[in-house]
């Protein structure tokens, strides 16, 4: 293939704006609220180290493994997910993937042909957009508000003739919007799936990170047209690269088949580590409690400082869990333009436009509160406030 | 999607016959020469354990990493590959993948549209066939003999109008054929790529496992139309899931872009372990010497025992490295039919037909000599000989 042809093939794709942004803002003098990174201090390295040493006592930890994942890990995940969805899953119902991003990617290969319609949220998780664009799907956007995806809008589109193969939703503590899909909308979405025959991909990496109380029942509890995805990245460690999915058996078998060609299997070593940590329930429950309390305190500290600093000039969505705070400027200031000024002030974020499909999100921004302690977040809020003030003054001047 | 539609979509794909076979033959009373598994006793678990403990002393080992791989690992790989191909690679020339299987899969997504022609070897590495079938490529088979892919046949097909986008070759210690692509054929293949403008995927997981002396120059040393893939799975441990590729910069950038959507990034932990072991050159060189000597002795023991047992009734290819011995029965006995009898005798192998594209390989078999010590291999040879004798008698009877 000539380079021109290669460019044409890849023309529909672009590097994740966020990954590029992370490189730009990875300066030691910048407090970056841009990433979606867990605080490395909350990643249990000592416990992982002990689990690694234990696993490496056995030869199975270094050999090829089953494509669908280590049986013990699938058992532990099946048990945890059974409680969540209120029906019993077997280990054979679970496919372990190389992070839940691989789950999305394999599902797109299984479920979609080029030109098929996929409903995405607006704003959307950019990693999902990349997957569906790679699959050459036609994207149809449905707005997300403080209660998650607006299923009334979805229903109107369906009534108007839209026939998606797949509807993707980040149901809990949405990335980037922070919102939780309400129980009413979950039930509505499940009913629409049954009526119109689409698959729901319930993408839930953040559901365990609740601050006040657990989120509503998973959509997977309300319909069997749901493939539910989750991950160890936000609760244990991204470097384990352990995600999983479960749902319709035929779809999962097809995912496993595609995974054989995609990478043969995952790492027996990191899967044994994940199984060890998940099955040490006393330790894991205490670890989750610590994450919930710590991230919750950080969210409160950041939002309080921002509200104090911005006053009536911006609105911040209430944060009930996860890693992100969503900001909407009430003054006409393009957050993409503010970013340059903000970096000069020593703080970074992701402009809302990076997550937009159809929506104009030029006044919005995603702020990650997970990576730094409260005092640093309070400093970041002051710098952000100064940056917006300077940018506003510049645009008026 | 209804189940019927899903079945239709997946109809062109099938589970790897070999992975299914491995399940069937994983009985404790069966000596399985069917797998392509390194001997777990040769996987340096203690050294890996030390590297894991060291890596986990630093927070970067548990966090998300760069999509193209840990910089230190890419530096170490670039240095090693530079020596092999005789020109200097930078770390930025290397993309680390989730095993080299992921490299193949991403390359297929980058380089191929449905219906494009791919030249595969016959017999072929079945993992490559899965990837190209998933990409809905049209396969054109070129026979492999004791000197690797028959490039004269390839040239004749090209002269006859065949226009492949990609030619895939396992250049060193072929899976399943065991053969090494001769230097003359490497040069011929490189020239054909330049003339006809196809990409060569030089798939080389076994090249370090030579018994008598190193294989000829990589094809990547002879043309810049080569993407070269390799892996830590056979020389360190499959569970690290560390593979890599390098070649044309535009292709590699496109691979990295597709990998963002495929799985975001690999494991920082297993990549740090691999970098540690590869860069400990005194240890790694001694480790490779041990693997070469041990696998070489096993190959000799198996082939000697087989030749003594089978006499004039079968031919065994000389084994110069890698993990596989290729058997061709000189009597008209279908090896797929022998397999059932062999399992009763307590030995398993992969029938040649599992690797065939166009070729009739019903008289052939792949035997892996890597997993067991010599005495067990000699026992396996006796059982195999008995099984073939019984199967012959049955077919005559």
Short mmCIF file of N, CA and C in Angstrom, two decimals, chain A residues 1-3 6-7 9-10 13-16 19-20 36-40 43 45 48-49 52-53 56-59 61-67 98 101-103 105 108-113 125 127 130-131 134 165 197-199 225 233-234 237-241 248 250-251 254-255 257-270 273, chain B residues 1-3 6-7 9-10 13-16 19-20 36-40 43 45 48-49 52-53 56-59 61-67 98 101-103 105 108-113 116 125 127 130-131 134 165 197-199 225 233-234 237-241 248 250-251 254-255 257-270 273:
data_model
loop_
_atom_site.label_atom_id
_atom_site.label_comp_id
_atom_site.label_asym_id
_atom_site.label_seq_id
_atom_site.Cartn_x
_atom_site.Cartn_y
_atom_site.Cartn_z
N UNK A 1 0.84 -1.20 0.00
CA UNK A 1 0.00 0.00 0.00
C UNK A 1 0.88 1.25 0.00
N UNK A 2 0.55 2.19 -0.82
CA UNK A 2 1.27 3.46 -0.85
C UNK A 2 0.87 4.30 0.36
N UNK A 3 1.72 5.26 0.70
CA UNK A 3 1.41 6.07 1.87
C UNK A 3 0.12 6.85 1.70
N UNK A 6 -2.66 4.64 2.53
CA UNK A 6 -2.72 4.41 3.97
C UNK A 6 -3.36 5.60 4.66
N UNK A 7 -2.97 6.81 4.25
CA UNK A 7 -3.55 8.01 4.84
C UNK A 7 -5.06 8.04 4.62
N UNK A 9 -7.03 5.49 4.18
CA UNK A 9 -7.66 4.48 5.05
C UNK A 9 -7.82 4.98 6.47
N UNK A 10 -6.80 5.66 6.97
CA UNK A 10 -6.79 6.07 8.36
C UNK A 10 -7.43 7.44 8.54
N UNK A 13 -10.00 8.26 11.15
CA UNK A 13 -9.62 8.10 12.55
C UNK A 13 -8.73 9.23 12.99
N UNK A 14 -8.79 9.51 14.28
CA UNK A 14 -7.84 10.48 14.80
C UNK A 14 -7.38 10.00 16.16
N UNK A 15 -6.20 10.43 16.50
CA UNK A 15 -5.68 10.10 17.82
C UNK A 15 -6.62 10.72 18.85
N UNK A 16 -6.78 10.05 19.96
CA UNK A 16 -7.60 10.60 21.03
C UNK A 16 -7.04 11.97 21.42
N UNK A 19 -5.55 11.85 24.84
CA UNK A 19 -4.21 11.28 25.01
C UNK A 19 -3.15 12.28 24.55
N UNK A 20 -3.42 13.01 23.48
CA UNK A 20 -2.48 14.03 23.04
C UNK A 20 -2.36 15.13 24.09
N UNK A 36 -7.59 10.86 33.50
CA UNK A 36 -8.58 10.08 34.23
C UNK A 36 -7.83 9.02 35.03
N UNK A 37 -6.77 9.47 35.71
CA UNK A 37 -5.86 8.53 36.35
C UNK A 37 -6.18 8.37 37.83
N UNK A 38 -6.24 7.13 38.31
CA UNK A 38 -6.33 6.93 39.77
C UNK A 38 -5.08 7.52 40.43
N UNK A 39 -5.22 7.95 41.67
CA UNK A 39 -4.05 8.39 42.42
C UNK A 39 -3.14 7.18 42.65
N UNK A 40 -1.90 7.25 42.17
CA UNK A 40 -1.01 6.09 42.35
C UNK A 40 -0.83 5.71 43.81
N UNK A 43 -3.24 3.04 44.79
CA UNK A 43 -3.12 1.73 44.15
C UNK A 43 -2.31 0.85 45.09
N UNK A 45 0.08 -1.16 45.96
CA UNK A 45 1.27 -1.81 45.41
C UNK A 45 1.81 -2.91 46.29
N UNK A 48 -0.37 -5.91 45.86
CA UNK A 48 -0.12 -6.48 44.53
C UNK A 48 1.20 -7.23 44.51
N UNK A 49 2.20 -6.66 45.18
CA UNK A 49 3.52 -7.29 45.21
C UNK A 49 3.45 -8.66 45.91
N UNK A 52 1.73 -11.01 43.58
CA UNK A 52 2.61 -11.40 42.47
C UNK A 52 3.58 -12.49 42.94
N UNK A 53 4.15 -12.29 44.13
CA UNK A 53 5.09 -13.29 44.66
C UNK A 53 4.39 -14.63 44.85
N UNK A 56 3.66 -16.27 41.47
CA UNK A 56 4.85 -16.77 40.78
C UNK A 56 5.44 -18.01 41.46
N UNK A 57 4.84 -18.43 42.56
CA UNK A 57 5.21 -19.72 43.14
C UNK A 57 4.70 -20.89 42.32
N UNK A 58 3.82 -20.61 41.39
CA UNK A 58 3.20 -21.68 40.59
C UNK A 58 3.45 -21.43 39.10
N UNK A 59 3.76 -22.51 38.40
CA UNK A 59 4.15 -22.38 36.99
C UNK A 59 3.01 -21.86 36.12
N UNK A 61 1.30 -19.39 36.44
CA UNK A 61 1.25 -17.92 36.38
C UNK A 61 2.06 -17.35 35.23
N UNK A 62 2.91 -18.16 34.60
CA UNK A 62 3.77 -17.61 33.54
C UNK A 62 3.47 -18.22 32.17
N UNK A 63 2.55 -19.16 32.13
CA UNK A 63 2.23 -19.89 30.89
C UNK A 63 1.08 -19.20 30.14
N UNK A 64 0.85 -19.61 28.89
CA UNK A 64 -0.36 -19.19 28.19
C UNK A 64 -1.59 -19.57 29.02
N UNK A 65 -2.67 -18.78 28.90
CA UNK A 65 -3.89 -19.09 29.62
C UNK A 65 -5.06 -19.26 28.67
N UNK A 66 -6.22 -19.53 29.25
CA UNK A 66 -7.43 -19.65 28.42
C UNK A 66 -7.79 -18.29 27.82
N UNK A 67 -8.32 -18.30 26.62
CA UNK A 67 -8.69 -17.05 25.94
C UNK A 67 -9.72 -16.27 26.76
N UNK A 98 -8.66 -7.46 27.96
CA UNK A 98 -7.45 -6.68 28.25
C UNK A 98 -7.87 -5.23 28.55
N UNK A 101 -11.64 -1.59 27.72
CA UNK A 101 -11.52 -1.02 26.37
C UNK A 101 -11.47 -2.15 25.33
N UNK A 102 -10.74 -3.23 25.62
CA UNK A 102 -10.72 -4.34 24.66
C UNK A 102 -12.11 -4.96 24.54
N UNK A 103 -12.84 -5.00 25.65
CA UNK A 103 -14.21 -5.52 25.58
C UNK A 103 -15.04 -4.74 24.58
N UNK A 105 -13.99 -2.94 22.11
CA UNK A 105 -13.46 -3.12 20.77
C UNK A 105 -13.89 -4.46 20.17
N UNK A 108 -17.59 -4.40 19.30
CA UNK A 108 -17.85 -3.70 18.04
C UNK A 108 -17.58 -4.61 16.85
N UNK A 109 -16.51 -5.41 16.95
CA UNK A 109 -16.20 -6.33 15.86
C UNK A 109 -17.26 -7.41 15.72
N UNK A 110 -17.81 -7.84 16.84
CA UNK A 110 -18.82 -8.91 16.81
C UNK A 110 -20.16 -8.38 16.33
N UNK A 111 -20.55 -7.20 16.79
CA UNK A 111 -21.94 -6.76 16.61
C UNK A 111 -22.14 -5.84 15.41
N UNK A 112 -21.08 -5.22 14.91
CA UNK A 112 -21.28 -4.14 13.93
C UNK A 112 -20.68 -4.44 12.57
N UNK A 113 -21.42 -4.08 11.54
CA UNK A 113 -20.88 -3.98 10.19
C UNK A 113 -20.71 -2.50 9.87
N UNK A 125 -17.85 9.10 26.22
CA UNK A 125 -16.53 8.56 26.53
C UNK A 125 -15.76 8.45 25.21
N UNK A 127 -13.05 6.99 24.29
CA UNK A 127 -12.56 5.67 23.91
C UNK A 127 -13.62 4.86 23.19
N UNK A 130 -13.84 6.24 19.60
CA UNK A 130 -12.76 5.69 18.77
C UNK A 130 -13.11 4.30 18.25
N UNK A 131 -13.63 3.47 19.14
CA UNK A 131 -13.98 2.10 18.76
C UNK A 131 -15.06 2.10 17.68
N UNK A 134 -13.70 3.34 14.40
CA UNK A 134 -12.88 2.31 13.76
C UNK A 134 -13.76 1.27 13.07
N UNK A 165 -28.06 -0.69 16.05
CA UNK A 165 -27.68 -2.04 16.45
C UNK A 165 -27.31 -2.04 17.93
N UNK A 197 -35.13 -4.00 19.77
CA UNK A 197 -34.18 -5.06 19.44
C UNK A 197 -32.74 -4.61 19.26
N UNK A 198 -32.32 -3.60 20.02
CA UNK A 198 -30.89 -3.25 19.97
C UNK A 198 -30.18 -3.81 21.19
N UNK A 199 -28.85 -3.84 21.11
CA UNK A 199 -28.03 -4.23 22.25
C UNK A 199 -27.62 -3.00 23.05
N UNK A 225 -30.97 -7.94 27.00
CA UNK A 225 -30.33 -7.39 25.79
C UNK A 225 -29.16 -6.47 26.15
N UNK A 233 -9.38 -1.53 36.59
CA UNK A 233 -8.43 -0.41 36.47
C UNK A 233 -8.65 0.68 37.50
N UNK A 234 -9.92 0.99 37.82
CA UNK A 234 -10.18 2.10 38.71
C UNK A 234 -10.22 1.66 40.18
N UNK A 237 -5.81 -1.61 39.83
CA UNK A 237 -4.70 -0.94 39.15
C UNK A 237 -4.88 -1.04 37.64
N UNK A 238 -4.68 0.08 36.93
CA UNK A 238 -4.75 0.02 35.47
C UNK A 238 -3.78 -0.98 34.87
N UNK A 239 -2.60 -1.13 35.50
CA UNK A 239 -1.56 -1.97 34.89
C UNK A 239 -1.89 -3.46 34.94
N UNK A 240 -2.93 -3.86 35.67
CA UNK A 240 -3.32 -5.27 35.60
C UNK A 240 -3.95 -5.55 34.25
N UNK A 241 -4.50 -4.52 33.60
CA UNK A 241 -5.19 -4.67 32.31
C UNK A 241 -6.23 -5.80 32.41
N UNK A 248 -25.50 -11.84 26.97
CA UNK A 248 -25.98 -12.88 26.07
C UNK A 248 -24.85 -13.88 25.72
N UNK A 250 -24.40 -16.11 23.37
CA UNK A 250 -23.91 -16.20 21.98
C UNK A 250 -22.98 -15.03 21.66
N UNK A 251 -23.33 -13.87 22.15
CA UNK A 251 -22.45 -12.71 21.92
C UNK A 251 -21.11 -12.93 22.61
N UNK A 254 -18.96 -15.31 20.76
CA UNK A 254 -18.38 -14.66 19.58
C UNK A 254 -17.23 -13.75 19.97
N UNK A 255 -17.38 -13.06 21.10
CA UNK A 255 -16.28 -12.21 21.60
C UNK A 255 -15.05 -13.06 21.87
N UNK A 257 -14.23 -15.86 20.51
CA UNK A 257 -13.69 -16.32 19.23
C UNK A 257 -12.84 -15.23 18.58
N UNK A 258 -13.34 -14.00 18.60
CA UNK A 258 -12.59 -12.88 18.02
C UNK A 258 -11.33 -12.61 18.85
N UNK A 259 -11.43 -12.83 20.15
CA UNK A 259 -10.26 -12.58 21.02
C UNK A 259 -9.12 -13.55 20.73
N UNK A 260 -9.44 -14.78 20.31
CA UNK A 260 -8.37 -15.71 19.93
C UNK A 260 -7.43 -15.08 18.90
N UNK A 261 -8.03 -14.47 17.88
CA UNK A 261 -7.21 -13.83 16.85
C UNK A 261 -6.63 -12.51 17.31
N UNK A 262 -7.33 -11.83 18.23
CA UNK A 262 -6.89 -10.49 18.65
C UNK A 262 -5.63 -10.55 19.50
N UNK A 263 -5.54 -11.53 20.41
CA UNK A 263 -4.34 -11.60 21.25
C UNK A 263 -4.12 -12.96 21.93
N UNK A 264 -4.81 -13.99 21.48
CA UNK A 264 -4.72 -15.36 22.02
C UNK A 264 -5.29 -15.46 23.44
N UNK A 265 -4.75 -14.65 24.36
CA UNK A 265 -5.18 -14.72 25.76
C UNK A 265 -4.60 -13.54 26.52
N UNK A 266 -5.09 -13.32 27.73
CA UNK A 266 -4.53 -12.29 28.60
C UNK A 266 -3.37 -12.84 29.42
N UNK A 267 -2.88 -12.03 30.35
CA UNK A 267 -1.75 -12.41 31.18
C UNK A 267 -2.19 -13.26 32.35
N UNK A 268 -1.70 -14.49 32.41
CA UNK A 268 -2.00 -15.36 33.56
C UNK A 268 -1.52 -14.71 34.85
N UNK A 269 -0.41 -13.99 34.78
CA UNK A 269 0.15 -13.38 35.99
C UNK A 269 -0.76 -12.27 36.53
N UNK A 270 -1.11 -11.30 35.70
CA UNK A 270 -1.92 -10.20 36.24
C UNK A 270 -3.33 -10.68 36.56
N UNK A 273 -3.15 -12.16 39.98
CA UNK A 273 -3.07 -11.08 40.97
C UNK A 273 -4.47 -10.50 41.22
N UNK B 1 -29.38 -7.36 17.27
CA UNK B 1 -29.17 -8.41 16.28
C UNK B 1 -29.76 -9.73 16.78
N UNK B 2 -30.48 -10.36 15.94
CA UNK B 2 -31.02 -11.67 16.30
C UNK B 2 -29.89 -12.71 16.27
N UNK B 3 -30.12 -13.85 16.93
CA UNK B 3 -29.07 -14.86 16.97
C UNK B 3 -28.72 -15.39 15.59
N UNK B 6 -26.39 -13.04 14.06
CA UNK B 6 -25.07 -13.14 14.68
C UNK B 6 -24.34 -14.37 14.13
N UNK B 7 -25.06 -15.50 14.02
CA UNK B 7 -24.44 -16.70 13.49
C UNK B 7 -23.95 -16.47 12.08
N UNK B 9 -23.03 -13.62 10.75
CA UNK B 9 -21.84 -12.76 10.82
C UNK B 9 -20.60 -13.55 11.18
N UNK B 10 -20.73 -14.47 12.13
CA UNK B 10 -19.58 -15.18 12.64
C UNK B 10 -19.30 -16.45 11.84
N UNK B 13 -15.94 -17.51 10.56
CA UNK B 13 -14.88 -17.73 11.53
C UNK B 13 -15.07 -19.06 12.22
N UNK B 14 -13.98 -19.61 12.66
CA UNK B 14 -14.10 -20.81 13.49
C UNK B 14 -13.06 -20.73 14.58
N UNK B 15 -13.36 -21.41 15.66
CA UNK B 15 -12.41 -21.48 16.75
C UNK B 15 -11.17 -22.19 16.24
N UNK B 16 -10.01 -21.78 16.75
CA UNK B 16 -8.79 -22.46 16.36
C UNK B 16 -8.92 -23.94 16.69
N UNK B 19 -6.63 -24.85 19.49
CA UNK B 19 -7.03 -24.54 20.86
C UNK B 19 -8.07 -25.55 21.34
N UNK B 20 -8.97 -25.96 20.45
CA UNK B 20 -9.95 -26.97 20.84
C UNK B 20 -9.26 -28.30 21.14
N UNK B 36 2.00 -25.65 21.69
CA UNK B 36 3.22 -24.93 21.33
C UNK B 36 3.72 -24.21 22.57
N UNK B 37 3.74 -24.95 23.68
CA UNK B 37 4.01 -24.32 24.98
C UNK B 37 5.47 -24.47 25.38
N UNK B 38 6.09 -23.37 25.82
CA UNK B 38 7.42 -23.51 26.42
C UNK B 38 7.33 -24.42 27.65
N UNK B 39 8.41 -25.10 27.97
CA UNK B 39 8.46 -25.87 29.22
C UNK B 39 8.40 -24.88 30.38
N UNK B 40 7.37 -25.01 31.24
CA UNK B 40 7.29 -24.07 32.37
C UNK B 40 8.54 -24.08 33.25
N UNK B 43 10.90 -21.40 32.21
CA UNK B 43 10.48 -20.00 32.34
C UNK B 43 11.04 -19.48 33.66
N UNK B 45 10.97 -18.09 36.58
CA UNK B 45 10.01 -17.51 37.53
C UNK B 45 10.67 -16.72 38.64
N UNK B 48 11.78 -13.43 37.27
CA UNK B 48 10.58 -12.61 37.03
C UNK B 48 10.05 -12.07 38.36
N UNK B 49 10.08 -12.91 39.38
CA UNK B 49 9.58 -12.50 40.69
C UNK B 49 10.41 -11.35 41.24
N UNK B 52 9.53 -8.29 39.28
CA UNK B 52 8.20 -7.77 39.67
C UNK B 52 8.32 -6.98 40.96
N UNK B 53 9.04 -7.53 41.94
CA UNK B 53 9.21 -6.83 43.21
C UNK B 53 9.91 -5.49 43.00
N UNK B 56 7.52 -3.01 41.28
CA UNK B 56 6.44 -2.55 42.14
C UNK B 56 6.93 -1.60 43.24
N UNK B 57 8.22 -1.36 43.30
CA UNK B 57 8.73 -0.32 44.18
C UNK B 57 8.42 1.08 43.66
N UNK B 58 8.00 1.15 42.41
CA UNK B 58 7.75 2.46 41.79
C UNK B 58 6.30 2.53 41.30
N UNK B 59 5.68 3.70 41.53
CA UNK B 59 4.26 3.85 41.21
C UNK B 59 3.96 3.72 39.73
N UNK B 61 4.71 1.50 37.78
CA UNK B 61 4.47 0.11 37.38
C UNK B 61 3.00 -0.28 37.45
N UNK B 62 2.16 0.51 38.10
CA UNK B 62 0.76 0.12 38.27
C UNK B 62 -0.21 1.07 37.55
N UNK B 63 0.33 2.12 36.96
CA UNK B 63 -0.49 3.15 36.32
C UNK B 63 -0.70 2.83 34.83
N UNK B 64 -1.62 3.54 34.18
CA UNK B 64 -1.72 3.49 32.73
C UNK B 64 -0.37 3.85 32.12
N UNK B 65 -0.08 3.28 30.95
CA UNK B 65 1.17 3.58 30.26
C UNK B 65 0.92 4.13 28.87
N UNK B 66 2.01 4.43 28.17
CA UNK B 66 1.88 4.91 26.79
C UNK B 66 1.34 3.79 25.90
N UNK B 67 0.52 4.16 24.92
CA UNK B 67 -0.06 3.17 24.01
C UNK B 67 1.03 2.37 23.29
N UNK B 98 0.31 -6.55 22.66
CA UNK B 98 -0.11 -7.54 23.66
C UNK B 98 0.13 -8.94 23.08
N UNK B 101 0.68 -11.72 18.56
CA UNK B 101 -0.64 -11.96 17.96
C UNK B 101 -1.41 -10.64 17.82
N UNK B 102 -1.34 -9.77 18.84
CA UNK B 102 -2.02 -8.48 18.70
C UNK B 102 -1.40 -7.66 17.59
N UNK B 103 -0.08 -7.77 17.44
CA UNK B 103 0.58 -7.06 16.34
C UNK B 103 -0.01 -7.46 15.00
N UNK B 105 -2.92 -8.77 14.42
CA UNK B 105 -4.31 -8.36 14.35
C UNK B 105 -4.43 -6.86 14.03
N UNK B 108 -3.46 -6.19 10.42
CA UNK B 108 -4.54 -6.54 9.48
C UNK B 108 -5.56 -5.41 9.42
N UNK B 109 -5.87 -4.82 10.58
CA UNK B 109 -6.84 -3.73 10.58
C UNK B 109 -6.31 -2.49 9.85
N UNK B 110 -5.00 -2.27 9.95
CA UNK B 110 -4.41 -1.10 9.31
C UNK B 110 -4.27 -1.30 7.80
N UNK B 111 -3.84 -2.49 7.41
CA UNK B 111 -3.42 -2.67 6.02
C UNK B 111 -4.49 -3.24 5.10
N UNK B 112 -5.52 -3.88 5.66
CA UNK B 112 -6.43 -4.65 4.81
C UNK B 112 -7.85 -4.12 4.81
N UNK B 113 -8.45 -4.11 3.64
CA UNK B 113 -9.89 -3.97 3.51
C UNK B 113 -10.47 -5.34 3.16
N UNK B 116 -9.34 -7.86 0.20
CA UNK B 116 -7.93 -7.75 -0.20
C UNK B 116 -7.26 -9.13 -0.15
N UNK B 125 0.77 -20.78 10.02
CA UNK B 125 0.49 -20.53 11.43
C UNK B 125 -1.00 -20.21 11.55
N UNK B 127 -2.87 -18.96 13.85
CA UNK B 127 -3.23 -17.67 14.42
C UNK B 127 -3.25 -16.57 13.37
N UNK B 130 -6.47 -17.03 11.30
CA UNK B 130 -7.64 -16.45 12.02
C UNK B 130 -7.72 -14.95 11.81
N UNK B 131 -6.58 -14.28 11.95
CA UNK B 131 -6.55 -12.82 11.79
C UNK B 131 -6.99 -12.42 10.39
N UNK B 134 -10.67 -13.04 9.87
CA UNK B 134 -11.47 -12.01 10.55
C UNK B 134 -11.50 -10.72 9.73
N UNK B 165 -1.89 -7.52 -0.97
CA UNK B 165 -1.52 -6.36 -0.16
C UNK B 165 -0.41 -6.76 0.81
N UNK B 197 5.16 -4.19 -4.74
CA UNK B 197 4.58 -3.23 -3.81
C UNK B 197 3.68 -3.81 -2.74
N UNK B 198 3.99 -5.04 -2.29
CA UNK B 198 3.22 -5.56 -1.14
C UNK B 198 4.04 -5.40 0.14
N UNK B 199 3.34 -5.55 1.27
CA UNK B 199 4.01 -5.55 2.57
C UNK B 199 4.32 -6.99 2.97
N UNK B 225 10.04 -2.72 2.95
CA UNK B 225 8.61 -3.04 2.85
C UNK B 225 8.24 -4.18 3.81
N UNK B 233 7.32 -14.18 24.38
CA UNK B 233 6.62 -15.36 24.90
C UNK B 233 7.47 -16.62 24.89
N UNK B 234 8.29 -16.82 23.85
CA UNK B 234 9.04 -18.06 23.74
C UNK B 234 10.38 -17.99 24.45
N UNK B 237 8.46 -15.38 28.91
CA UNK B 237 7.25 -16.02 29.42
C UNK B 237 6.04 -15.53 28.64
N UNK B 238 5.17 -16.48 28.24
CA UNK B 238 3.94 -16.07 27.55
C UNK B 238 3.10 -15.10 28.38
N UNK B 239 3.12 -15.26 29.71
CA UNK B 239 2.22 -14.46 30.56
C UNK B 239 2.62 -13.00 30.64
N UNK B 240 3.81 -12.65 30.15
CA UNK B 240 4.13 -11.22 30.11
C UNK B 240 3.30 -10.54 29.03
N UNK B 241 2.85 -11.31 28.02
CA UNK B 241 2.08 -10.76 26.89
C UNK B 241 2.81 -9.55 26.31
N UNK B 248 8.01 0.29 8.60
CA UNK B 248 7.60 1.58 8.04
C UNK B 248 6.91 2.45 9.10
N UNK B 250 4.96 5.07 9.00
CA UNK B 250 3.55 5.43 8.83
C UNK B 250 2.65 4.26 9.23
N UNK B 251 3.09 3.06 8.88
CA UNK B 251 2.30 1.88 9.27
C UNK B 251 2.30 1.74 10.79
N UNK B 254 0.02 4.15 12.42
CA UNK B 254 -1.38 3.73 12.26
C UNK B 254 -1.71 2.59 13.22
N UNK B 255 -0.76 1.68 13.42
CA UNK B 255 -0.96 0.59 14.39
C UNK B 255 -1.19 1.17 15.79
N UNK B 257 -2.35 4.06 16.55
CA UNK B 257 -3.64 4.73 16.58
C UNK B 257 -4.78 3.72 16.78
N UNK B 258 -4.70 2.60 16.05
CA UNK B 258 -5.72 1.56 16.21
C UNK B 258 -5.63 0.93 17.60
N UNK B 259 -4.41 0.84 18.13
CA UNK B 259 -4.24 0.23 19.46
C UNK B 259 -4.89 1.08 20.55
N UNK B 260 -4.94 2.40 20.38
CA UNK B 260 -5.64 3.24 21.37
C UNK B 260 -7.06 2.73 21.59
N UNK B 261 -7.76 2.47 20.50
CA UNK B 261 -9.13 1.97 20.61
C UNK B 261 -9.19 0.51 21.01
N UNK B 262 -8.15 -0.25 20.63
CA UNK B 262 -8.19 -1.70 20.89
C UNK B 262 -8.03 -2.02 22.36
N UNK B 263 -7.16 -1.30 23.07
CA UNK B 263 -6.97 -1.60 24.50
C UNK B 263 -6.28 -0.49 25.29
N UNK B 264 -6.22 0.71 24.74
CA UNK B 264 -5.58 1.87 25.36
C UNK B 264 -4.07 1.71 25.50
N UNK B 265 -3.64 0.66 26.18
CA UNK B 265 -2.20 0.46 26.44
C UNK B 265 -2.00 -0.94 27.01
N UNK B 266 -0.73 -1.35 27.06
CA UNK B 266 -0.39 -2.63 27.68
C UNK B 266 -0.15 -2.48 29.17
N UNK B 267 0.32 -3.56 29.79
CA UNK B 267 0.56 -3.54 31.24
C UNK B 267 1.92 -2.93 31.55
N UNK B 268 1.90 -1.83 32.30
CA UNK B 268 3.17 -1.22 32.73
C UNK B 268 3.98 -2.21 33.56
N UNK B 269 3.30 -3.05 34.31
CA UNK B 269 4.00 -4.00 35.18
C UNK B 269 4.75 -5.06 34.37
N UNK B 270 4.05 -5.76 33.48
CA UNK B 270 4.74 -6.83 32.74
C UNK B 270 5.75 -6.24 31.76
N UNK B 273 8.85 -5.64 33.76
CA UNK B 273 9.53 -6.92 34.00
C UNK B 273 10.32 -7.34 32.75
#
